[in-house]
Structure formats: C-alpha cells, structure tokens
Short mmCIF file of C-alpha atoms in Angstrom, two decimals:
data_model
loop_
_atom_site.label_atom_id
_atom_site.label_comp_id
_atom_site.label_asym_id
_atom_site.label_seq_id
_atom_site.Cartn_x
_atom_site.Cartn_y
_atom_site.Cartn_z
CA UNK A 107 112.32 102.05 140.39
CA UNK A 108 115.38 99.43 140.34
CA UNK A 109 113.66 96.81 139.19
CA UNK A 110 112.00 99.34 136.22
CA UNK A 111 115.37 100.46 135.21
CA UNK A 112 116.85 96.94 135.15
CA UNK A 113 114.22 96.30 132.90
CA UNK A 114 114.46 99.15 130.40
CA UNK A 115 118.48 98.16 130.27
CA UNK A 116 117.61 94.89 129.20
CA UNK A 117 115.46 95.73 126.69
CA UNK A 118 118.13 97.88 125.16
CA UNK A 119 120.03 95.71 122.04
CA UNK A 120 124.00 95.17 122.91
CA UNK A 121 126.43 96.74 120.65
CA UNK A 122 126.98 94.58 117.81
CA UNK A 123 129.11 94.53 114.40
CA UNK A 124 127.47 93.04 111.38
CA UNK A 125 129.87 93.42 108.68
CA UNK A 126 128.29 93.63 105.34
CA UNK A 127 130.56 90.95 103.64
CA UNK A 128 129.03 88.58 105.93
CA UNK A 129 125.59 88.38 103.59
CA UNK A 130 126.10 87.21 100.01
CA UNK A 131 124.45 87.63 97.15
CA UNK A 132 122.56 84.53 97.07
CA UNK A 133 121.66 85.05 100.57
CA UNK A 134 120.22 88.46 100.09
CA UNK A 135 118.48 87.45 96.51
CA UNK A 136 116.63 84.75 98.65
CA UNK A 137 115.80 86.96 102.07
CA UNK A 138 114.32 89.86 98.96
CA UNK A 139 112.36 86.47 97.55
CA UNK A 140 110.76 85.53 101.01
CA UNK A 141 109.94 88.95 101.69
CA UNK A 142 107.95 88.98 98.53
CA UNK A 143 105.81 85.91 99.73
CA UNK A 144 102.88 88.20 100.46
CA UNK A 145 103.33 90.37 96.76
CA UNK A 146 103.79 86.95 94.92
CA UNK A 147 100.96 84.99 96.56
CA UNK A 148 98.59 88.25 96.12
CA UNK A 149 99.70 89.68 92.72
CA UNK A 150 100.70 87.02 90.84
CA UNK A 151 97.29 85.64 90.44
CA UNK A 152 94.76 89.43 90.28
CA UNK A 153 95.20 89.21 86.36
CA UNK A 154 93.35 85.92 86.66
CA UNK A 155 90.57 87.28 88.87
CA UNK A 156 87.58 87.60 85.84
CA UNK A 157 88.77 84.13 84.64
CA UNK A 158 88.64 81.98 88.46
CA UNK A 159 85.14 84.05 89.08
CA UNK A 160 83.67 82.64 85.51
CA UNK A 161 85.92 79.18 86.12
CA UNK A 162 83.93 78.61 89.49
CA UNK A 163 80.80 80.11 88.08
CA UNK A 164 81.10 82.22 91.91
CA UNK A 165 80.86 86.67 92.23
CA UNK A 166 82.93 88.84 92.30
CA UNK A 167 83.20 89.06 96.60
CA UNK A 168 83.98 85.40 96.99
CA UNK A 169 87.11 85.48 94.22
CA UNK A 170 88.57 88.61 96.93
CA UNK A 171 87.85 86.43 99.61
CA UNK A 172 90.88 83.95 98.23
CA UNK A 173 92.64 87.16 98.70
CA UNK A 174 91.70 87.56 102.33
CA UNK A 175 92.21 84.10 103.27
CA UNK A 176 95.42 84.21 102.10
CA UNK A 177 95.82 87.45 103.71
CA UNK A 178 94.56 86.43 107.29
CA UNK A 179 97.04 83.38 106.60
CA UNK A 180 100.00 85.32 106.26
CA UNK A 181 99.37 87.13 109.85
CA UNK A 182 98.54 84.60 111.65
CA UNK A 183 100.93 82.34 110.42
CA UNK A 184 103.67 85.06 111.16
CA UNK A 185 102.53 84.92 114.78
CA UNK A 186 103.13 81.27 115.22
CA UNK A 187 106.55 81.31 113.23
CA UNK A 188 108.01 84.33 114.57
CA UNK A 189 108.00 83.15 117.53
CA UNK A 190 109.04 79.88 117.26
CA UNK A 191 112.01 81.05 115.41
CA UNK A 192 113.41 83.23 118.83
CA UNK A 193 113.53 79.83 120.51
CA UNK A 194 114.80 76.82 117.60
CA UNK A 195 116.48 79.37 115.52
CA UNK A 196 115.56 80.73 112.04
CA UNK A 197 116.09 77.16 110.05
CA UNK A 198 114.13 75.07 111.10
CA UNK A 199 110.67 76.73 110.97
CA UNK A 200 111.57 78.42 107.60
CA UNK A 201 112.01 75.05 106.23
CA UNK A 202 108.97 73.28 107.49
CA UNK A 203 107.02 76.80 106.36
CA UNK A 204 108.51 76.39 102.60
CA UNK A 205 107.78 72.23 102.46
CA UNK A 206 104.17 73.24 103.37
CA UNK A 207 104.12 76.76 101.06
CA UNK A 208 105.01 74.40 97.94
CA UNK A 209 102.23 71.02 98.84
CA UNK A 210 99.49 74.12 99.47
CA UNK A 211 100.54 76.06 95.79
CA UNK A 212 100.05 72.97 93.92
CA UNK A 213 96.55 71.81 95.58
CA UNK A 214 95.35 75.36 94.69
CA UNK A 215 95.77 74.43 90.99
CA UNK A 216 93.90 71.50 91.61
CA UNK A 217 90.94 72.10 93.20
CA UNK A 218 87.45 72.16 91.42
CA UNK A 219 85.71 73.97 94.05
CA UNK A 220 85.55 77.95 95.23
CA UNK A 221 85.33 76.99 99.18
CA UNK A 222 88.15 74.63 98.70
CA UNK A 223 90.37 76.69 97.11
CA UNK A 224 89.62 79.68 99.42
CA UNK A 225 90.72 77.11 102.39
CA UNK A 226 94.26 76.13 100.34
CA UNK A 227 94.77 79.67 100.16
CA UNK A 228 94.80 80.39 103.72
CA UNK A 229 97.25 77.54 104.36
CA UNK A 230 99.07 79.07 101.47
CA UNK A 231 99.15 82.46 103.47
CA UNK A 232 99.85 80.66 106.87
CA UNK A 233 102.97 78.79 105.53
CA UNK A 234 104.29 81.60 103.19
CA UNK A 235 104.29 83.74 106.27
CA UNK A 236 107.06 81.72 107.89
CA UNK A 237 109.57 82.89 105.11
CA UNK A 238 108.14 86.46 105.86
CA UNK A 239 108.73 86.97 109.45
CA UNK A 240 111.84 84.54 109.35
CA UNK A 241 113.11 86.84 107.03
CA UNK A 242 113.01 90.37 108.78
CA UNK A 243 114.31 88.30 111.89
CA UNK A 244 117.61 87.01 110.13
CA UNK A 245 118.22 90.89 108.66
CA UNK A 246 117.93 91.86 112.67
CA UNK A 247 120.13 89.18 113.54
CA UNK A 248 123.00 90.18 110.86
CA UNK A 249 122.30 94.44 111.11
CA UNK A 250 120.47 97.00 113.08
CA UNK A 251 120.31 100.97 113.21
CA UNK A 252 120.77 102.74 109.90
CA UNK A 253 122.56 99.74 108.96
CA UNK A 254 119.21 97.48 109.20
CA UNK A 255 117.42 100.59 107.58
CA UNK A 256 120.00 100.54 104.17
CA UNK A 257 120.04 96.99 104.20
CA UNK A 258 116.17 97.06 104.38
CA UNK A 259 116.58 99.29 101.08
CA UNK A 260 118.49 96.97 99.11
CA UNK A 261 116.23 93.89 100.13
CA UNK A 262 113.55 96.33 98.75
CA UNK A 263 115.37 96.06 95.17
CA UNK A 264 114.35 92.43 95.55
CA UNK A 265 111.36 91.99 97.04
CA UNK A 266 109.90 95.31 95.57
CA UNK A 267 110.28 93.21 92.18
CA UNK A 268 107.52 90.81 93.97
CA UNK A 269 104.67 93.20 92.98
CA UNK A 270 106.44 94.73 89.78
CA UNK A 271 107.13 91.22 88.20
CA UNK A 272 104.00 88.76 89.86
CA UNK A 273 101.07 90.80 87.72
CA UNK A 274 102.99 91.08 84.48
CA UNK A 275 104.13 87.55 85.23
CA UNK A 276 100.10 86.37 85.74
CA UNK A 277 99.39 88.57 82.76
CA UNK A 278 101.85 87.12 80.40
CA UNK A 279 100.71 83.40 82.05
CA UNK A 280 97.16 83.85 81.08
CA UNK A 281 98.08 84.12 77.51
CA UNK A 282 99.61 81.18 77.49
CA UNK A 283 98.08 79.07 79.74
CA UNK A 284 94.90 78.86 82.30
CA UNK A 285 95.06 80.31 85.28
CA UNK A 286 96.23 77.30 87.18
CA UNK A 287 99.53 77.73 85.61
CA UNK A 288 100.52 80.87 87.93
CA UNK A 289 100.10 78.26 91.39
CA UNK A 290 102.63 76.22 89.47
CA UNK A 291 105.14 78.97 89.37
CA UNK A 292 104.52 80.04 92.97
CA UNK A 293 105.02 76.59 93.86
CA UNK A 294 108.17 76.48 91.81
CA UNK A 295 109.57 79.66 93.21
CA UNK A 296 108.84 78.00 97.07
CA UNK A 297 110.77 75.13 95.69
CA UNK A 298 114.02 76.81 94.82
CA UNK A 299 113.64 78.72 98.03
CA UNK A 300 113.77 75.45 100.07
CA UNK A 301 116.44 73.86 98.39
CA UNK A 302 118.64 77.09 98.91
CA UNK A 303 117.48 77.33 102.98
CA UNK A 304 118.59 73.39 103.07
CA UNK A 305 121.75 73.42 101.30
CA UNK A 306 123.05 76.86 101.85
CA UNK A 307 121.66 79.37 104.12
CA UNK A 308 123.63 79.43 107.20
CA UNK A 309 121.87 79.65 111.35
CA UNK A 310 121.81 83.10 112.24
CA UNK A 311 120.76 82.58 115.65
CA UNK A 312 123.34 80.78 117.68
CA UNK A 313 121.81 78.80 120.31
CA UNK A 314 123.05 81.07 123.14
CA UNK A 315 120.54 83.57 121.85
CA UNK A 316 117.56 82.09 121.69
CA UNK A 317 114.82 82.21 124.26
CA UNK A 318 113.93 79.78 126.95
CA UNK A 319 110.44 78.94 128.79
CA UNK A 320 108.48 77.63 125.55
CA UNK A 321 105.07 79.09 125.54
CA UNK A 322 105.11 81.15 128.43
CA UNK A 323 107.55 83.03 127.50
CA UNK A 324 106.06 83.80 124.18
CA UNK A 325 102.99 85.02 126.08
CA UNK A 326 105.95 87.04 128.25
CA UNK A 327 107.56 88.48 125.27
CA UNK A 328 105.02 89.50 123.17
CA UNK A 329 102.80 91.06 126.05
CA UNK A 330 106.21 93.04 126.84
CA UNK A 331 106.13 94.43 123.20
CA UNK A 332 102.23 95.34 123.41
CA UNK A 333 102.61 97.11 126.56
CA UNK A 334 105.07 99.24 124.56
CA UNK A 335 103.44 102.28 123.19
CA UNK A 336 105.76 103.57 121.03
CA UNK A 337 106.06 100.30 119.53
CA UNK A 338 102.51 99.19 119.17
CA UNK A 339 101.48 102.48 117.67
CA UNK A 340 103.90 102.49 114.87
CA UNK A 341 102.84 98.66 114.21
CA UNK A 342 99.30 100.09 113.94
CA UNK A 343 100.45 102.98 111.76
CA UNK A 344 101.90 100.46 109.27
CA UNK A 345 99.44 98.20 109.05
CA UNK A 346 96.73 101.10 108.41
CA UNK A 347 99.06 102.42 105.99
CA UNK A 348 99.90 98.39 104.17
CA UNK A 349 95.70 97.46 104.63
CA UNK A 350 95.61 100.77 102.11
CA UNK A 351 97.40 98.90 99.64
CA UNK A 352 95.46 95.79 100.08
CA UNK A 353 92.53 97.90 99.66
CA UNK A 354 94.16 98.54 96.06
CA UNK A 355 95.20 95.66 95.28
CA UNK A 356 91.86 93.78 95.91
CA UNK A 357 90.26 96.23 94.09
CA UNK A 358 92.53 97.47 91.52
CA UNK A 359 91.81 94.28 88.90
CA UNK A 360 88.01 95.05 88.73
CA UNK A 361 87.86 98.54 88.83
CA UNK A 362 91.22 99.16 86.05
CA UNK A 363 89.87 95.62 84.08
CA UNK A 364 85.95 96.07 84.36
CA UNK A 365 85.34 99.64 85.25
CA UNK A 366 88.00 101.30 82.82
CA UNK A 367 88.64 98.79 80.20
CA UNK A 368 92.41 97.91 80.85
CA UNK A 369 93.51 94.63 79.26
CA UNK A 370 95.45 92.39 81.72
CA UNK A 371 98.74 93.12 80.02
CA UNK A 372 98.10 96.65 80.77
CA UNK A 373 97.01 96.67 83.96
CA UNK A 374 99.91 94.17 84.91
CA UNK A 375 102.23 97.24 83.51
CA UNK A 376 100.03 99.97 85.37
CA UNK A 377 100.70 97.77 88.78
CA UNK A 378 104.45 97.14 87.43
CA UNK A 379 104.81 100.90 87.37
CA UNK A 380 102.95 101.61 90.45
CA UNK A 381 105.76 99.21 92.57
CA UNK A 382 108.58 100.72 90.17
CA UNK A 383 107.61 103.61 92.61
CA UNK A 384 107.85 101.49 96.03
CA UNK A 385 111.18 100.66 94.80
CA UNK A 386 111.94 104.54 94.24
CA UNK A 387 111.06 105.31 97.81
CA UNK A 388 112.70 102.73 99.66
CA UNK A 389 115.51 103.48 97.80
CA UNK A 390 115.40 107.09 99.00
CA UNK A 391 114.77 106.18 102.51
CA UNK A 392 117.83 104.10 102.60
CA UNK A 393 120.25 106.85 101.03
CA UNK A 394 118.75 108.87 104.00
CA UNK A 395 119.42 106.99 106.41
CA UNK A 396 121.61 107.91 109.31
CA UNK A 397 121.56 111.64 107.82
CA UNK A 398 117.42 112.05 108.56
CA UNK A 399 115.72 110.48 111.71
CA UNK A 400 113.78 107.31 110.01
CA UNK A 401 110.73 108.81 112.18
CA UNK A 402 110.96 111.53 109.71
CA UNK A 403 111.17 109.40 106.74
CA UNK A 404 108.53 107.40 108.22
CA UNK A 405 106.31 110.66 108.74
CA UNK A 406 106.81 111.61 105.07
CA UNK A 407 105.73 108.39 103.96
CA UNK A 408 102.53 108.34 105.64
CA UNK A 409 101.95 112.05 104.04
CA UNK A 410 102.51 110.86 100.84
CA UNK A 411 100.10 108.23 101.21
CA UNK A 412 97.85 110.11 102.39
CA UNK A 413 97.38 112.50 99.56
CA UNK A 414 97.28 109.48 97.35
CA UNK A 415 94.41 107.91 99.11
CA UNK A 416 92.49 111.69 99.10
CA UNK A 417 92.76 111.81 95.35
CA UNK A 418 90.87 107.93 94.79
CA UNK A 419 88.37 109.58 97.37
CA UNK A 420 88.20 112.46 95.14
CA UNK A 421 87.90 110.69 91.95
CA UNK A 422 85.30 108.16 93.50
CA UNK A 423 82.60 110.96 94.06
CA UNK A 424 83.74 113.37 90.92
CA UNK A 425 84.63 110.97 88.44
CA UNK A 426 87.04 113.16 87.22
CA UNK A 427 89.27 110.56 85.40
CA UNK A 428 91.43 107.46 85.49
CA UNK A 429 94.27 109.65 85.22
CA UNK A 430 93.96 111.18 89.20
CA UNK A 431 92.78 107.83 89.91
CA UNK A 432 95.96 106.28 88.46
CA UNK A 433 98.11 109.51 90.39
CA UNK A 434 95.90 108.36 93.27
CA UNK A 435 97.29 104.98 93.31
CA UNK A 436 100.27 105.36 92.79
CA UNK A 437 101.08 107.61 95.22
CA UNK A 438 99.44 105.34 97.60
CA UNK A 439 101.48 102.07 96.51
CA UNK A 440 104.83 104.23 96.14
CA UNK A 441 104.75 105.75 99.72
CA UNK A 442 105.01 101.93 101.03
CA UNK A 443 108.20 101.68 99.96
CA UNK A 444 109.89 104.55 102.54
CA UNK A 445 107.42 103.46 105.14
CA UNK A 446 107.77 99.80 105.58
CA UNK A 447 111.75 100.72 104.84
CA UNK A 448 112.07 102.56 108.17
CA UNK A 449 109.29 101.15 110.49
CA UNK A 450 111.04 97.82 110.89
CA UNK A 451 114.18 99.15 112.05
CA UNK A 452 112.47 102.03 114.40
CA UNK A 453 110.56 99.14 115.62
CA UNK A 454 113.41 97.10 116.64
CA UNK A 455 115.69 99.71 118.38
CA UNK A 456 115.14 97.85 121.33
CA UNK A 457 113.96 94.78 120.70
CA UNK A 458 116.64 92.94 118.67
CA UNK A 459 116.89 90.29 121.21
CA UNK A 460 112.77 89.63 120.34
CA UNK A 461 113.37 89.92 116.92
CA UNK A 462 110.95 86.99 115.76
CA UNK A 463 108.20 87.93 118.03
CA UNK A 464 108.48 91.45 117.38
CA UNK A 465 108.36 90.88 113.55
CA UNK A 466 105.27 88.56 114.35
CA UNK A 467 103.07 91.45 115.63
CA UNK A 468 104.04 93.49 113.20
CA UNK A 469 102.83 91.13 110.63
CA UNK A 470 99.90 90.21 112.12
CA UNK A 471 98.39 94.19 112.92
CA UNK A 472 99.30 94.87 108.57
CA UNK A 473 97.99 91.45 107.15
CA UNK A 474 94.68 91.11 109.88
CA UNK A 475 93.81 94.60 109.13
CA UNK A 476 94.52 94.08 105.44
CA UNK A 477 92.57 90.87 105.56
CA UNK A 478 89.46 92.26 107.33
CA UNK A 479 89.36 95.67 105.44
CA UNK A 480 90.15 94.27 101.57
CA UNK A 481 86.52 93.16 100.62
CA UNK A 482 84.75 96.57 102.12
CA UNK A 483 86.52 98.23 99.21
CA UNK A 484 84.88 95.98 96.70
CA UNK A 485 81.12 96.25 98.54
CA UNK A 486 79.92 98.74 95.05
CA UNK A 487 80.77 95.84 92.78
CA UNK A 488 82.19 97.20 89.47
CA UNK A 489 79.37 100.08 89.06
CA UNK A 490 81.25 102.47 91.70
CA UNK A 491 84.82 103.60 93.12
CA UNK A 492 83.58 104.90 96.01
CA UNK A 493 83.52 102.64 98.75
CA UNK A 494 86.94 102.17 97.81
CA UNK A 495 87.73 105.76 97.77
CA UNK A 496 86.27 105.85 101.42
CA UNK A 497 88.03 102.68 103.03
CA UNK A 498 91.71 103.62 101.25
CA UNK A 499 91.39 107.60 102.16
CA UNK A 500 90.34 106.16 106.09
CA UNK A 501 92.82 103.86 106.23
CA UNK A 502 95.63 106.13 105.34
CA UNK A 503 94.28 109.00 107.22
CA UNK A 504 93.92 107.42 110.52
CA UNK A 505 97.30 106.45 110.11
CA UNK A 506 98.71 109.61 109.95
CA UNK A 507 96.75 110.81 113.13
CA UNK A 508 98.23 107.72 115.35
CA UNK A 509 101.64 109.34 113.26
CA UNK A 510 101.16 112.31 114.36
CA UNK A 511 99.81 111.49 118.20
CA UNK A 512 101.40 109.12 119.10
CA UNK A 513 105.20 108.64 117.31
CA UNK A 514 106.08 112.43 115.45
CA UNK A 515 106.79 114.05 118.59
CA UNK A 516 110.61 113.51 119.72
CA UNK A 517 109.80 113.69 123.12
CA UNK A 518 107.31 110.77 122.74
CA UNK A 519 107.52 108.37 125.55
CA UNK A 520 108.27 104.43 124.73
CA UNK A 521 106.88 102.04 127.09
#
C-alpha cells in the first residue's frame, strides 16, 4: 500500500506558474502552425484528388491510400518523437522532424509513380508528426489545468485555420497550377517553421526535467500511461471520435465533387465552413473552462458528434438530400473542436512530467485508427454514401459508449 501511494503522488504534476506573457505571438502562431501538420498535409491536397487519380492513371482507393500513409505516418512518427523529446528536450527532435518534413514535401511533387508517392507520403506523415506531438508537449510544459485548456482554445484559432485555409488554398492552387504546386507550399510552410524553431523558439524543457534510462524507460513510461484506465479510455474516445473526421475527410472530395457535383472551389468553401465550426467550439470550450468540468465539455462534444454522424447514416440509406448530409458533416467536423480542446488537458492532469510520451499515445490511438478506418468509408466508390454513413455513425457512436462507461461518471476510477 506504501509503495502504491508513493506512486500515485508521483504521478501527480507539482504546482507550477506559467505566466501567459511568457509565450509570444510568434511563438504561439508557430505551435497553432505545427498543430495543423496533420490538417495541412491531409487537406491541402483533397481538391487535387480527381486530378493525381487521372495523373497516375490509378482508382479511386489507391489516391486515399496517400491519405492513409500519411495518416499511419503521423502516429507512428508521434510515438518515436514524443518520446524522444521527454529525454533531449523539445528542440532538437522538432528540428530534425521539420529538415526531414520539407526534403519529403518536395520529393512528393516529384515523383512519377503512385507507389512512390504513397511511400513519400508516409515519411511526410512520420516527420510532420514530430512538430505535432512536440507541440502539445511544449503547451504542457508552459500551462496546465484550465489554463492548458484556454490556451488549447486560442492555439485552436491557429491551427483550426489548417483545415479552413489548406482546401481553399488547394482549390485556388489547382487553378493556377498542377497539383504538384500544393507539395511546394507545404514544403514552404515546413521551411519557415524550421527557420523560426532554429533562430527563435526557446527550450522548454530544462535539462533537470527530462527523463533518464533511454529506452527502457520509454517502455516504463508509456506502459505506466496504458495501465491507466481513465487515461487510455479517453485516448480511445478521441481517436474514435478524430478517425470520424478522417472518415470525412477521405471521403468528402468524391462524394461532394463526384456524387453531388460541387466544383473544387466550392467544396474547398463547404470544408472552410465546416472547420469555421471547429473553431466555434473550441472557442466555447475554452470560455468554459474552469466554470464547467472539461469532462463535461468533453461529453457534449462527443454528443454532438454523434448526432452528426446519425444524420450521414440517415442520408446514406434515404437519400434525403445534400443538405442533412452537409448538417451531417458539419456537425461531425464542428464537435472536434470542444473535444480535442479538453481531452488533452484531462489527459494530462497527471502526467505533465510524461508530457511527450503521453501526447505520443494519444496521437498514435487518433491517427492509427484514422489510418486503418479512412478507406472502409470509400469501399461503395462514388455510386453510394453508405458505407460511409455506417463507418462515421460507428465510429462516433462507440465513442460515446467508452464516454459514457468508462470517463462520464465522477466517481470513475483512474489507474
């Protein structure tokens, strides 16, 4: 029973004051911008999806597997970065992630074959991951509490413009230009990134705090945070909730595009609008904060999407109408927004000192879901909705019974 207790103390985060003044501007704009590595490396590039599949003269399935390579890239790479990171500091890793992010965005341009392409776009995933975990680490390091939630919420201003801006962006691009032209601005965007983490983004890990032991302790730490209930069942409950949005977003292109007859420009604005509402509910969640329990926030948020992903199931067997398929998807994209706002910091009450790692296995359960799940929606082809309809409205649904099992209750046990 000693040794249990001295345990559980040590797992609980040491009072800490992170001053707000001590981010910047700059700093925040560029944690918001490697947040949005997974909207920009998905998004940017969906517009493009008819062209690459006549380009490569390949189907429909293998253009969404790019998406799931670089999908499985971005967790898996956020399991060997986060990691890392708890034990050299934040730096160092970020900037060998960013160096490889911009050498893989260029190479995808380049390429004159499907397979190879799908291949650069899983090292595109791995490396962008780095700035992805690194990130949610370094806003642990400077806040945590309802302070980590609200600063969560104004990140979202920034990286919630990731999947407003990266469609339009790829729209507007593929007016102007072939598709190739939307890997050069990724790989510009990695660029100014690693020329701001070299020459002025400070170490927010001091080298008192970071862990010892190499790779057995990784294996220590992150078996420590799977053992944790509380905490592995609300990383599951995101990623169910995120691989519902991948569903839509590997989806969305053909069915809006093909299916319903939305130009690109439109459907970039349709997605725009669709994120204007992830912005909208992180933004809520953060104003919340510290006045409603962010498991209640996170509760709500799984409830929204839940309803979202029951009207594309509806739709998909009805064929009532773009318009509840639209209300469908946006309700499911919006609801993101208050849920990935409050799960981070409910996941890191007491693991601040694991911050990386933790952040790791959290990316790794919502992009390895994503990844796997992602092509089932597309299995009709262009002809039917509803094995999309099926995979979102499971997805989201089985999330909200893990919610409502397992992390709802107050009295629910952690550990």
């Amino acid at each position: 029973m000693q040794t249990q207790t001295q345990t559980q103390e040590q797992l609980q985060p040491a009072p800490v004051s992170r001053p707000a003044p001590a981010v910047g501007l700059a700093m925040m704009l560029a944690l918001g911008l490697m947040m949005a590595f997974a909207p920009l490396s998905m998004d940017m590039y969906l517009p493009a999806f008819p062209e690459i599949e006549r380009v490569f003269g390949t189907s429909v399935s293998m253009v969404q597997l790019s998406l799931t390579a670089c999908i499985i890239g971005l967790a898996l790479g956020q399991l060997i970065a986060g990691p890392i990171s708890d034990q050299l500091g934040r730096r160092k890793p970020l900037i060998a992630g960013l160096v490889l992010y911009v050498i893989s965005s260029l190479l995808c341009a380049w390429v004159p074959y499907i397979e190879a392409f799908i291949a650069l776009r899983f090292v595109q995933g791995l490396s962008g991951a780095a700035g992805i975990v690194i990130s949610r680490a370094i806003a642990r390091d400077l806040f945590s509490g309802p302070s980590l939630t609200k600063f969560m919420a104004n990140l979202t201003i920034v990286f919630g413009a990731g999947p407003i801006l990266s469609p339009v962006i790829g729209g507007q691009l593929m007016r102007i230009m072939d598709w190739q032209g939307i890997f050069y601005v990724l790989a510009g965007i990695g660029g100014v990134l690693l020329i701001y983490t070299l020459f002025g983004m400070r170490e927010t890990l001091p080298a008192e705090s970071r862990r010892s032991g190499g790779l057995a302790q990784t294996r220590r730490d992150i078996a420590t945070l799977i053992r944790d209930r509380f905490f592995i069942s609300l990383a599951l409950s995101q990623g169910l909730t995120v691989s519902c949005m991948f569903l839509y977003i590997a989806s969305s292109s053909f069915v809006l595009q093909v299916r319903y007859g939305l130009s690109p420009s439109v459907f970039g604005i349709v997605f725009a609008l669709n994120a204007c509402g992830q912005i909208l509910m992180s933004q809520i969640a953060g104003r919340l904060a510290g006045k409603v329990p962010e498991r209640k926030l996170f509760g709500t948020g799984v409830l929204i999407q839940s309803l979202g992903a029951g009207l594309v199931l509806v739709n998909a067997f009805t064929g009532a109408g773009m318009w509840l398929l639209l209300s469908g998807f946006f309700l499911t994209v919006a609801s993101v927004g208050m849920i990935l706002t409050t799960s981070f910091p409910l996941a890191m009450e007491r693991y601040g000192h694991l911050a990386g790692s933790a952040s790791a296995i959290i990316g790794v359960l919502m992009f390895m879901i994503g990844g796997l799940l992602a092509p089932l929606g597309g299995l009709g082809g262009v002809d039917t909705e509803w094995p999309l309809g099926v995979m979102m409205a499971a997805t989201a649904w089985t999330s909200c019974a893990i919610f409502w099992l397992q992390i709802a209750r107050p009295s629910a046990k952690r550990g």
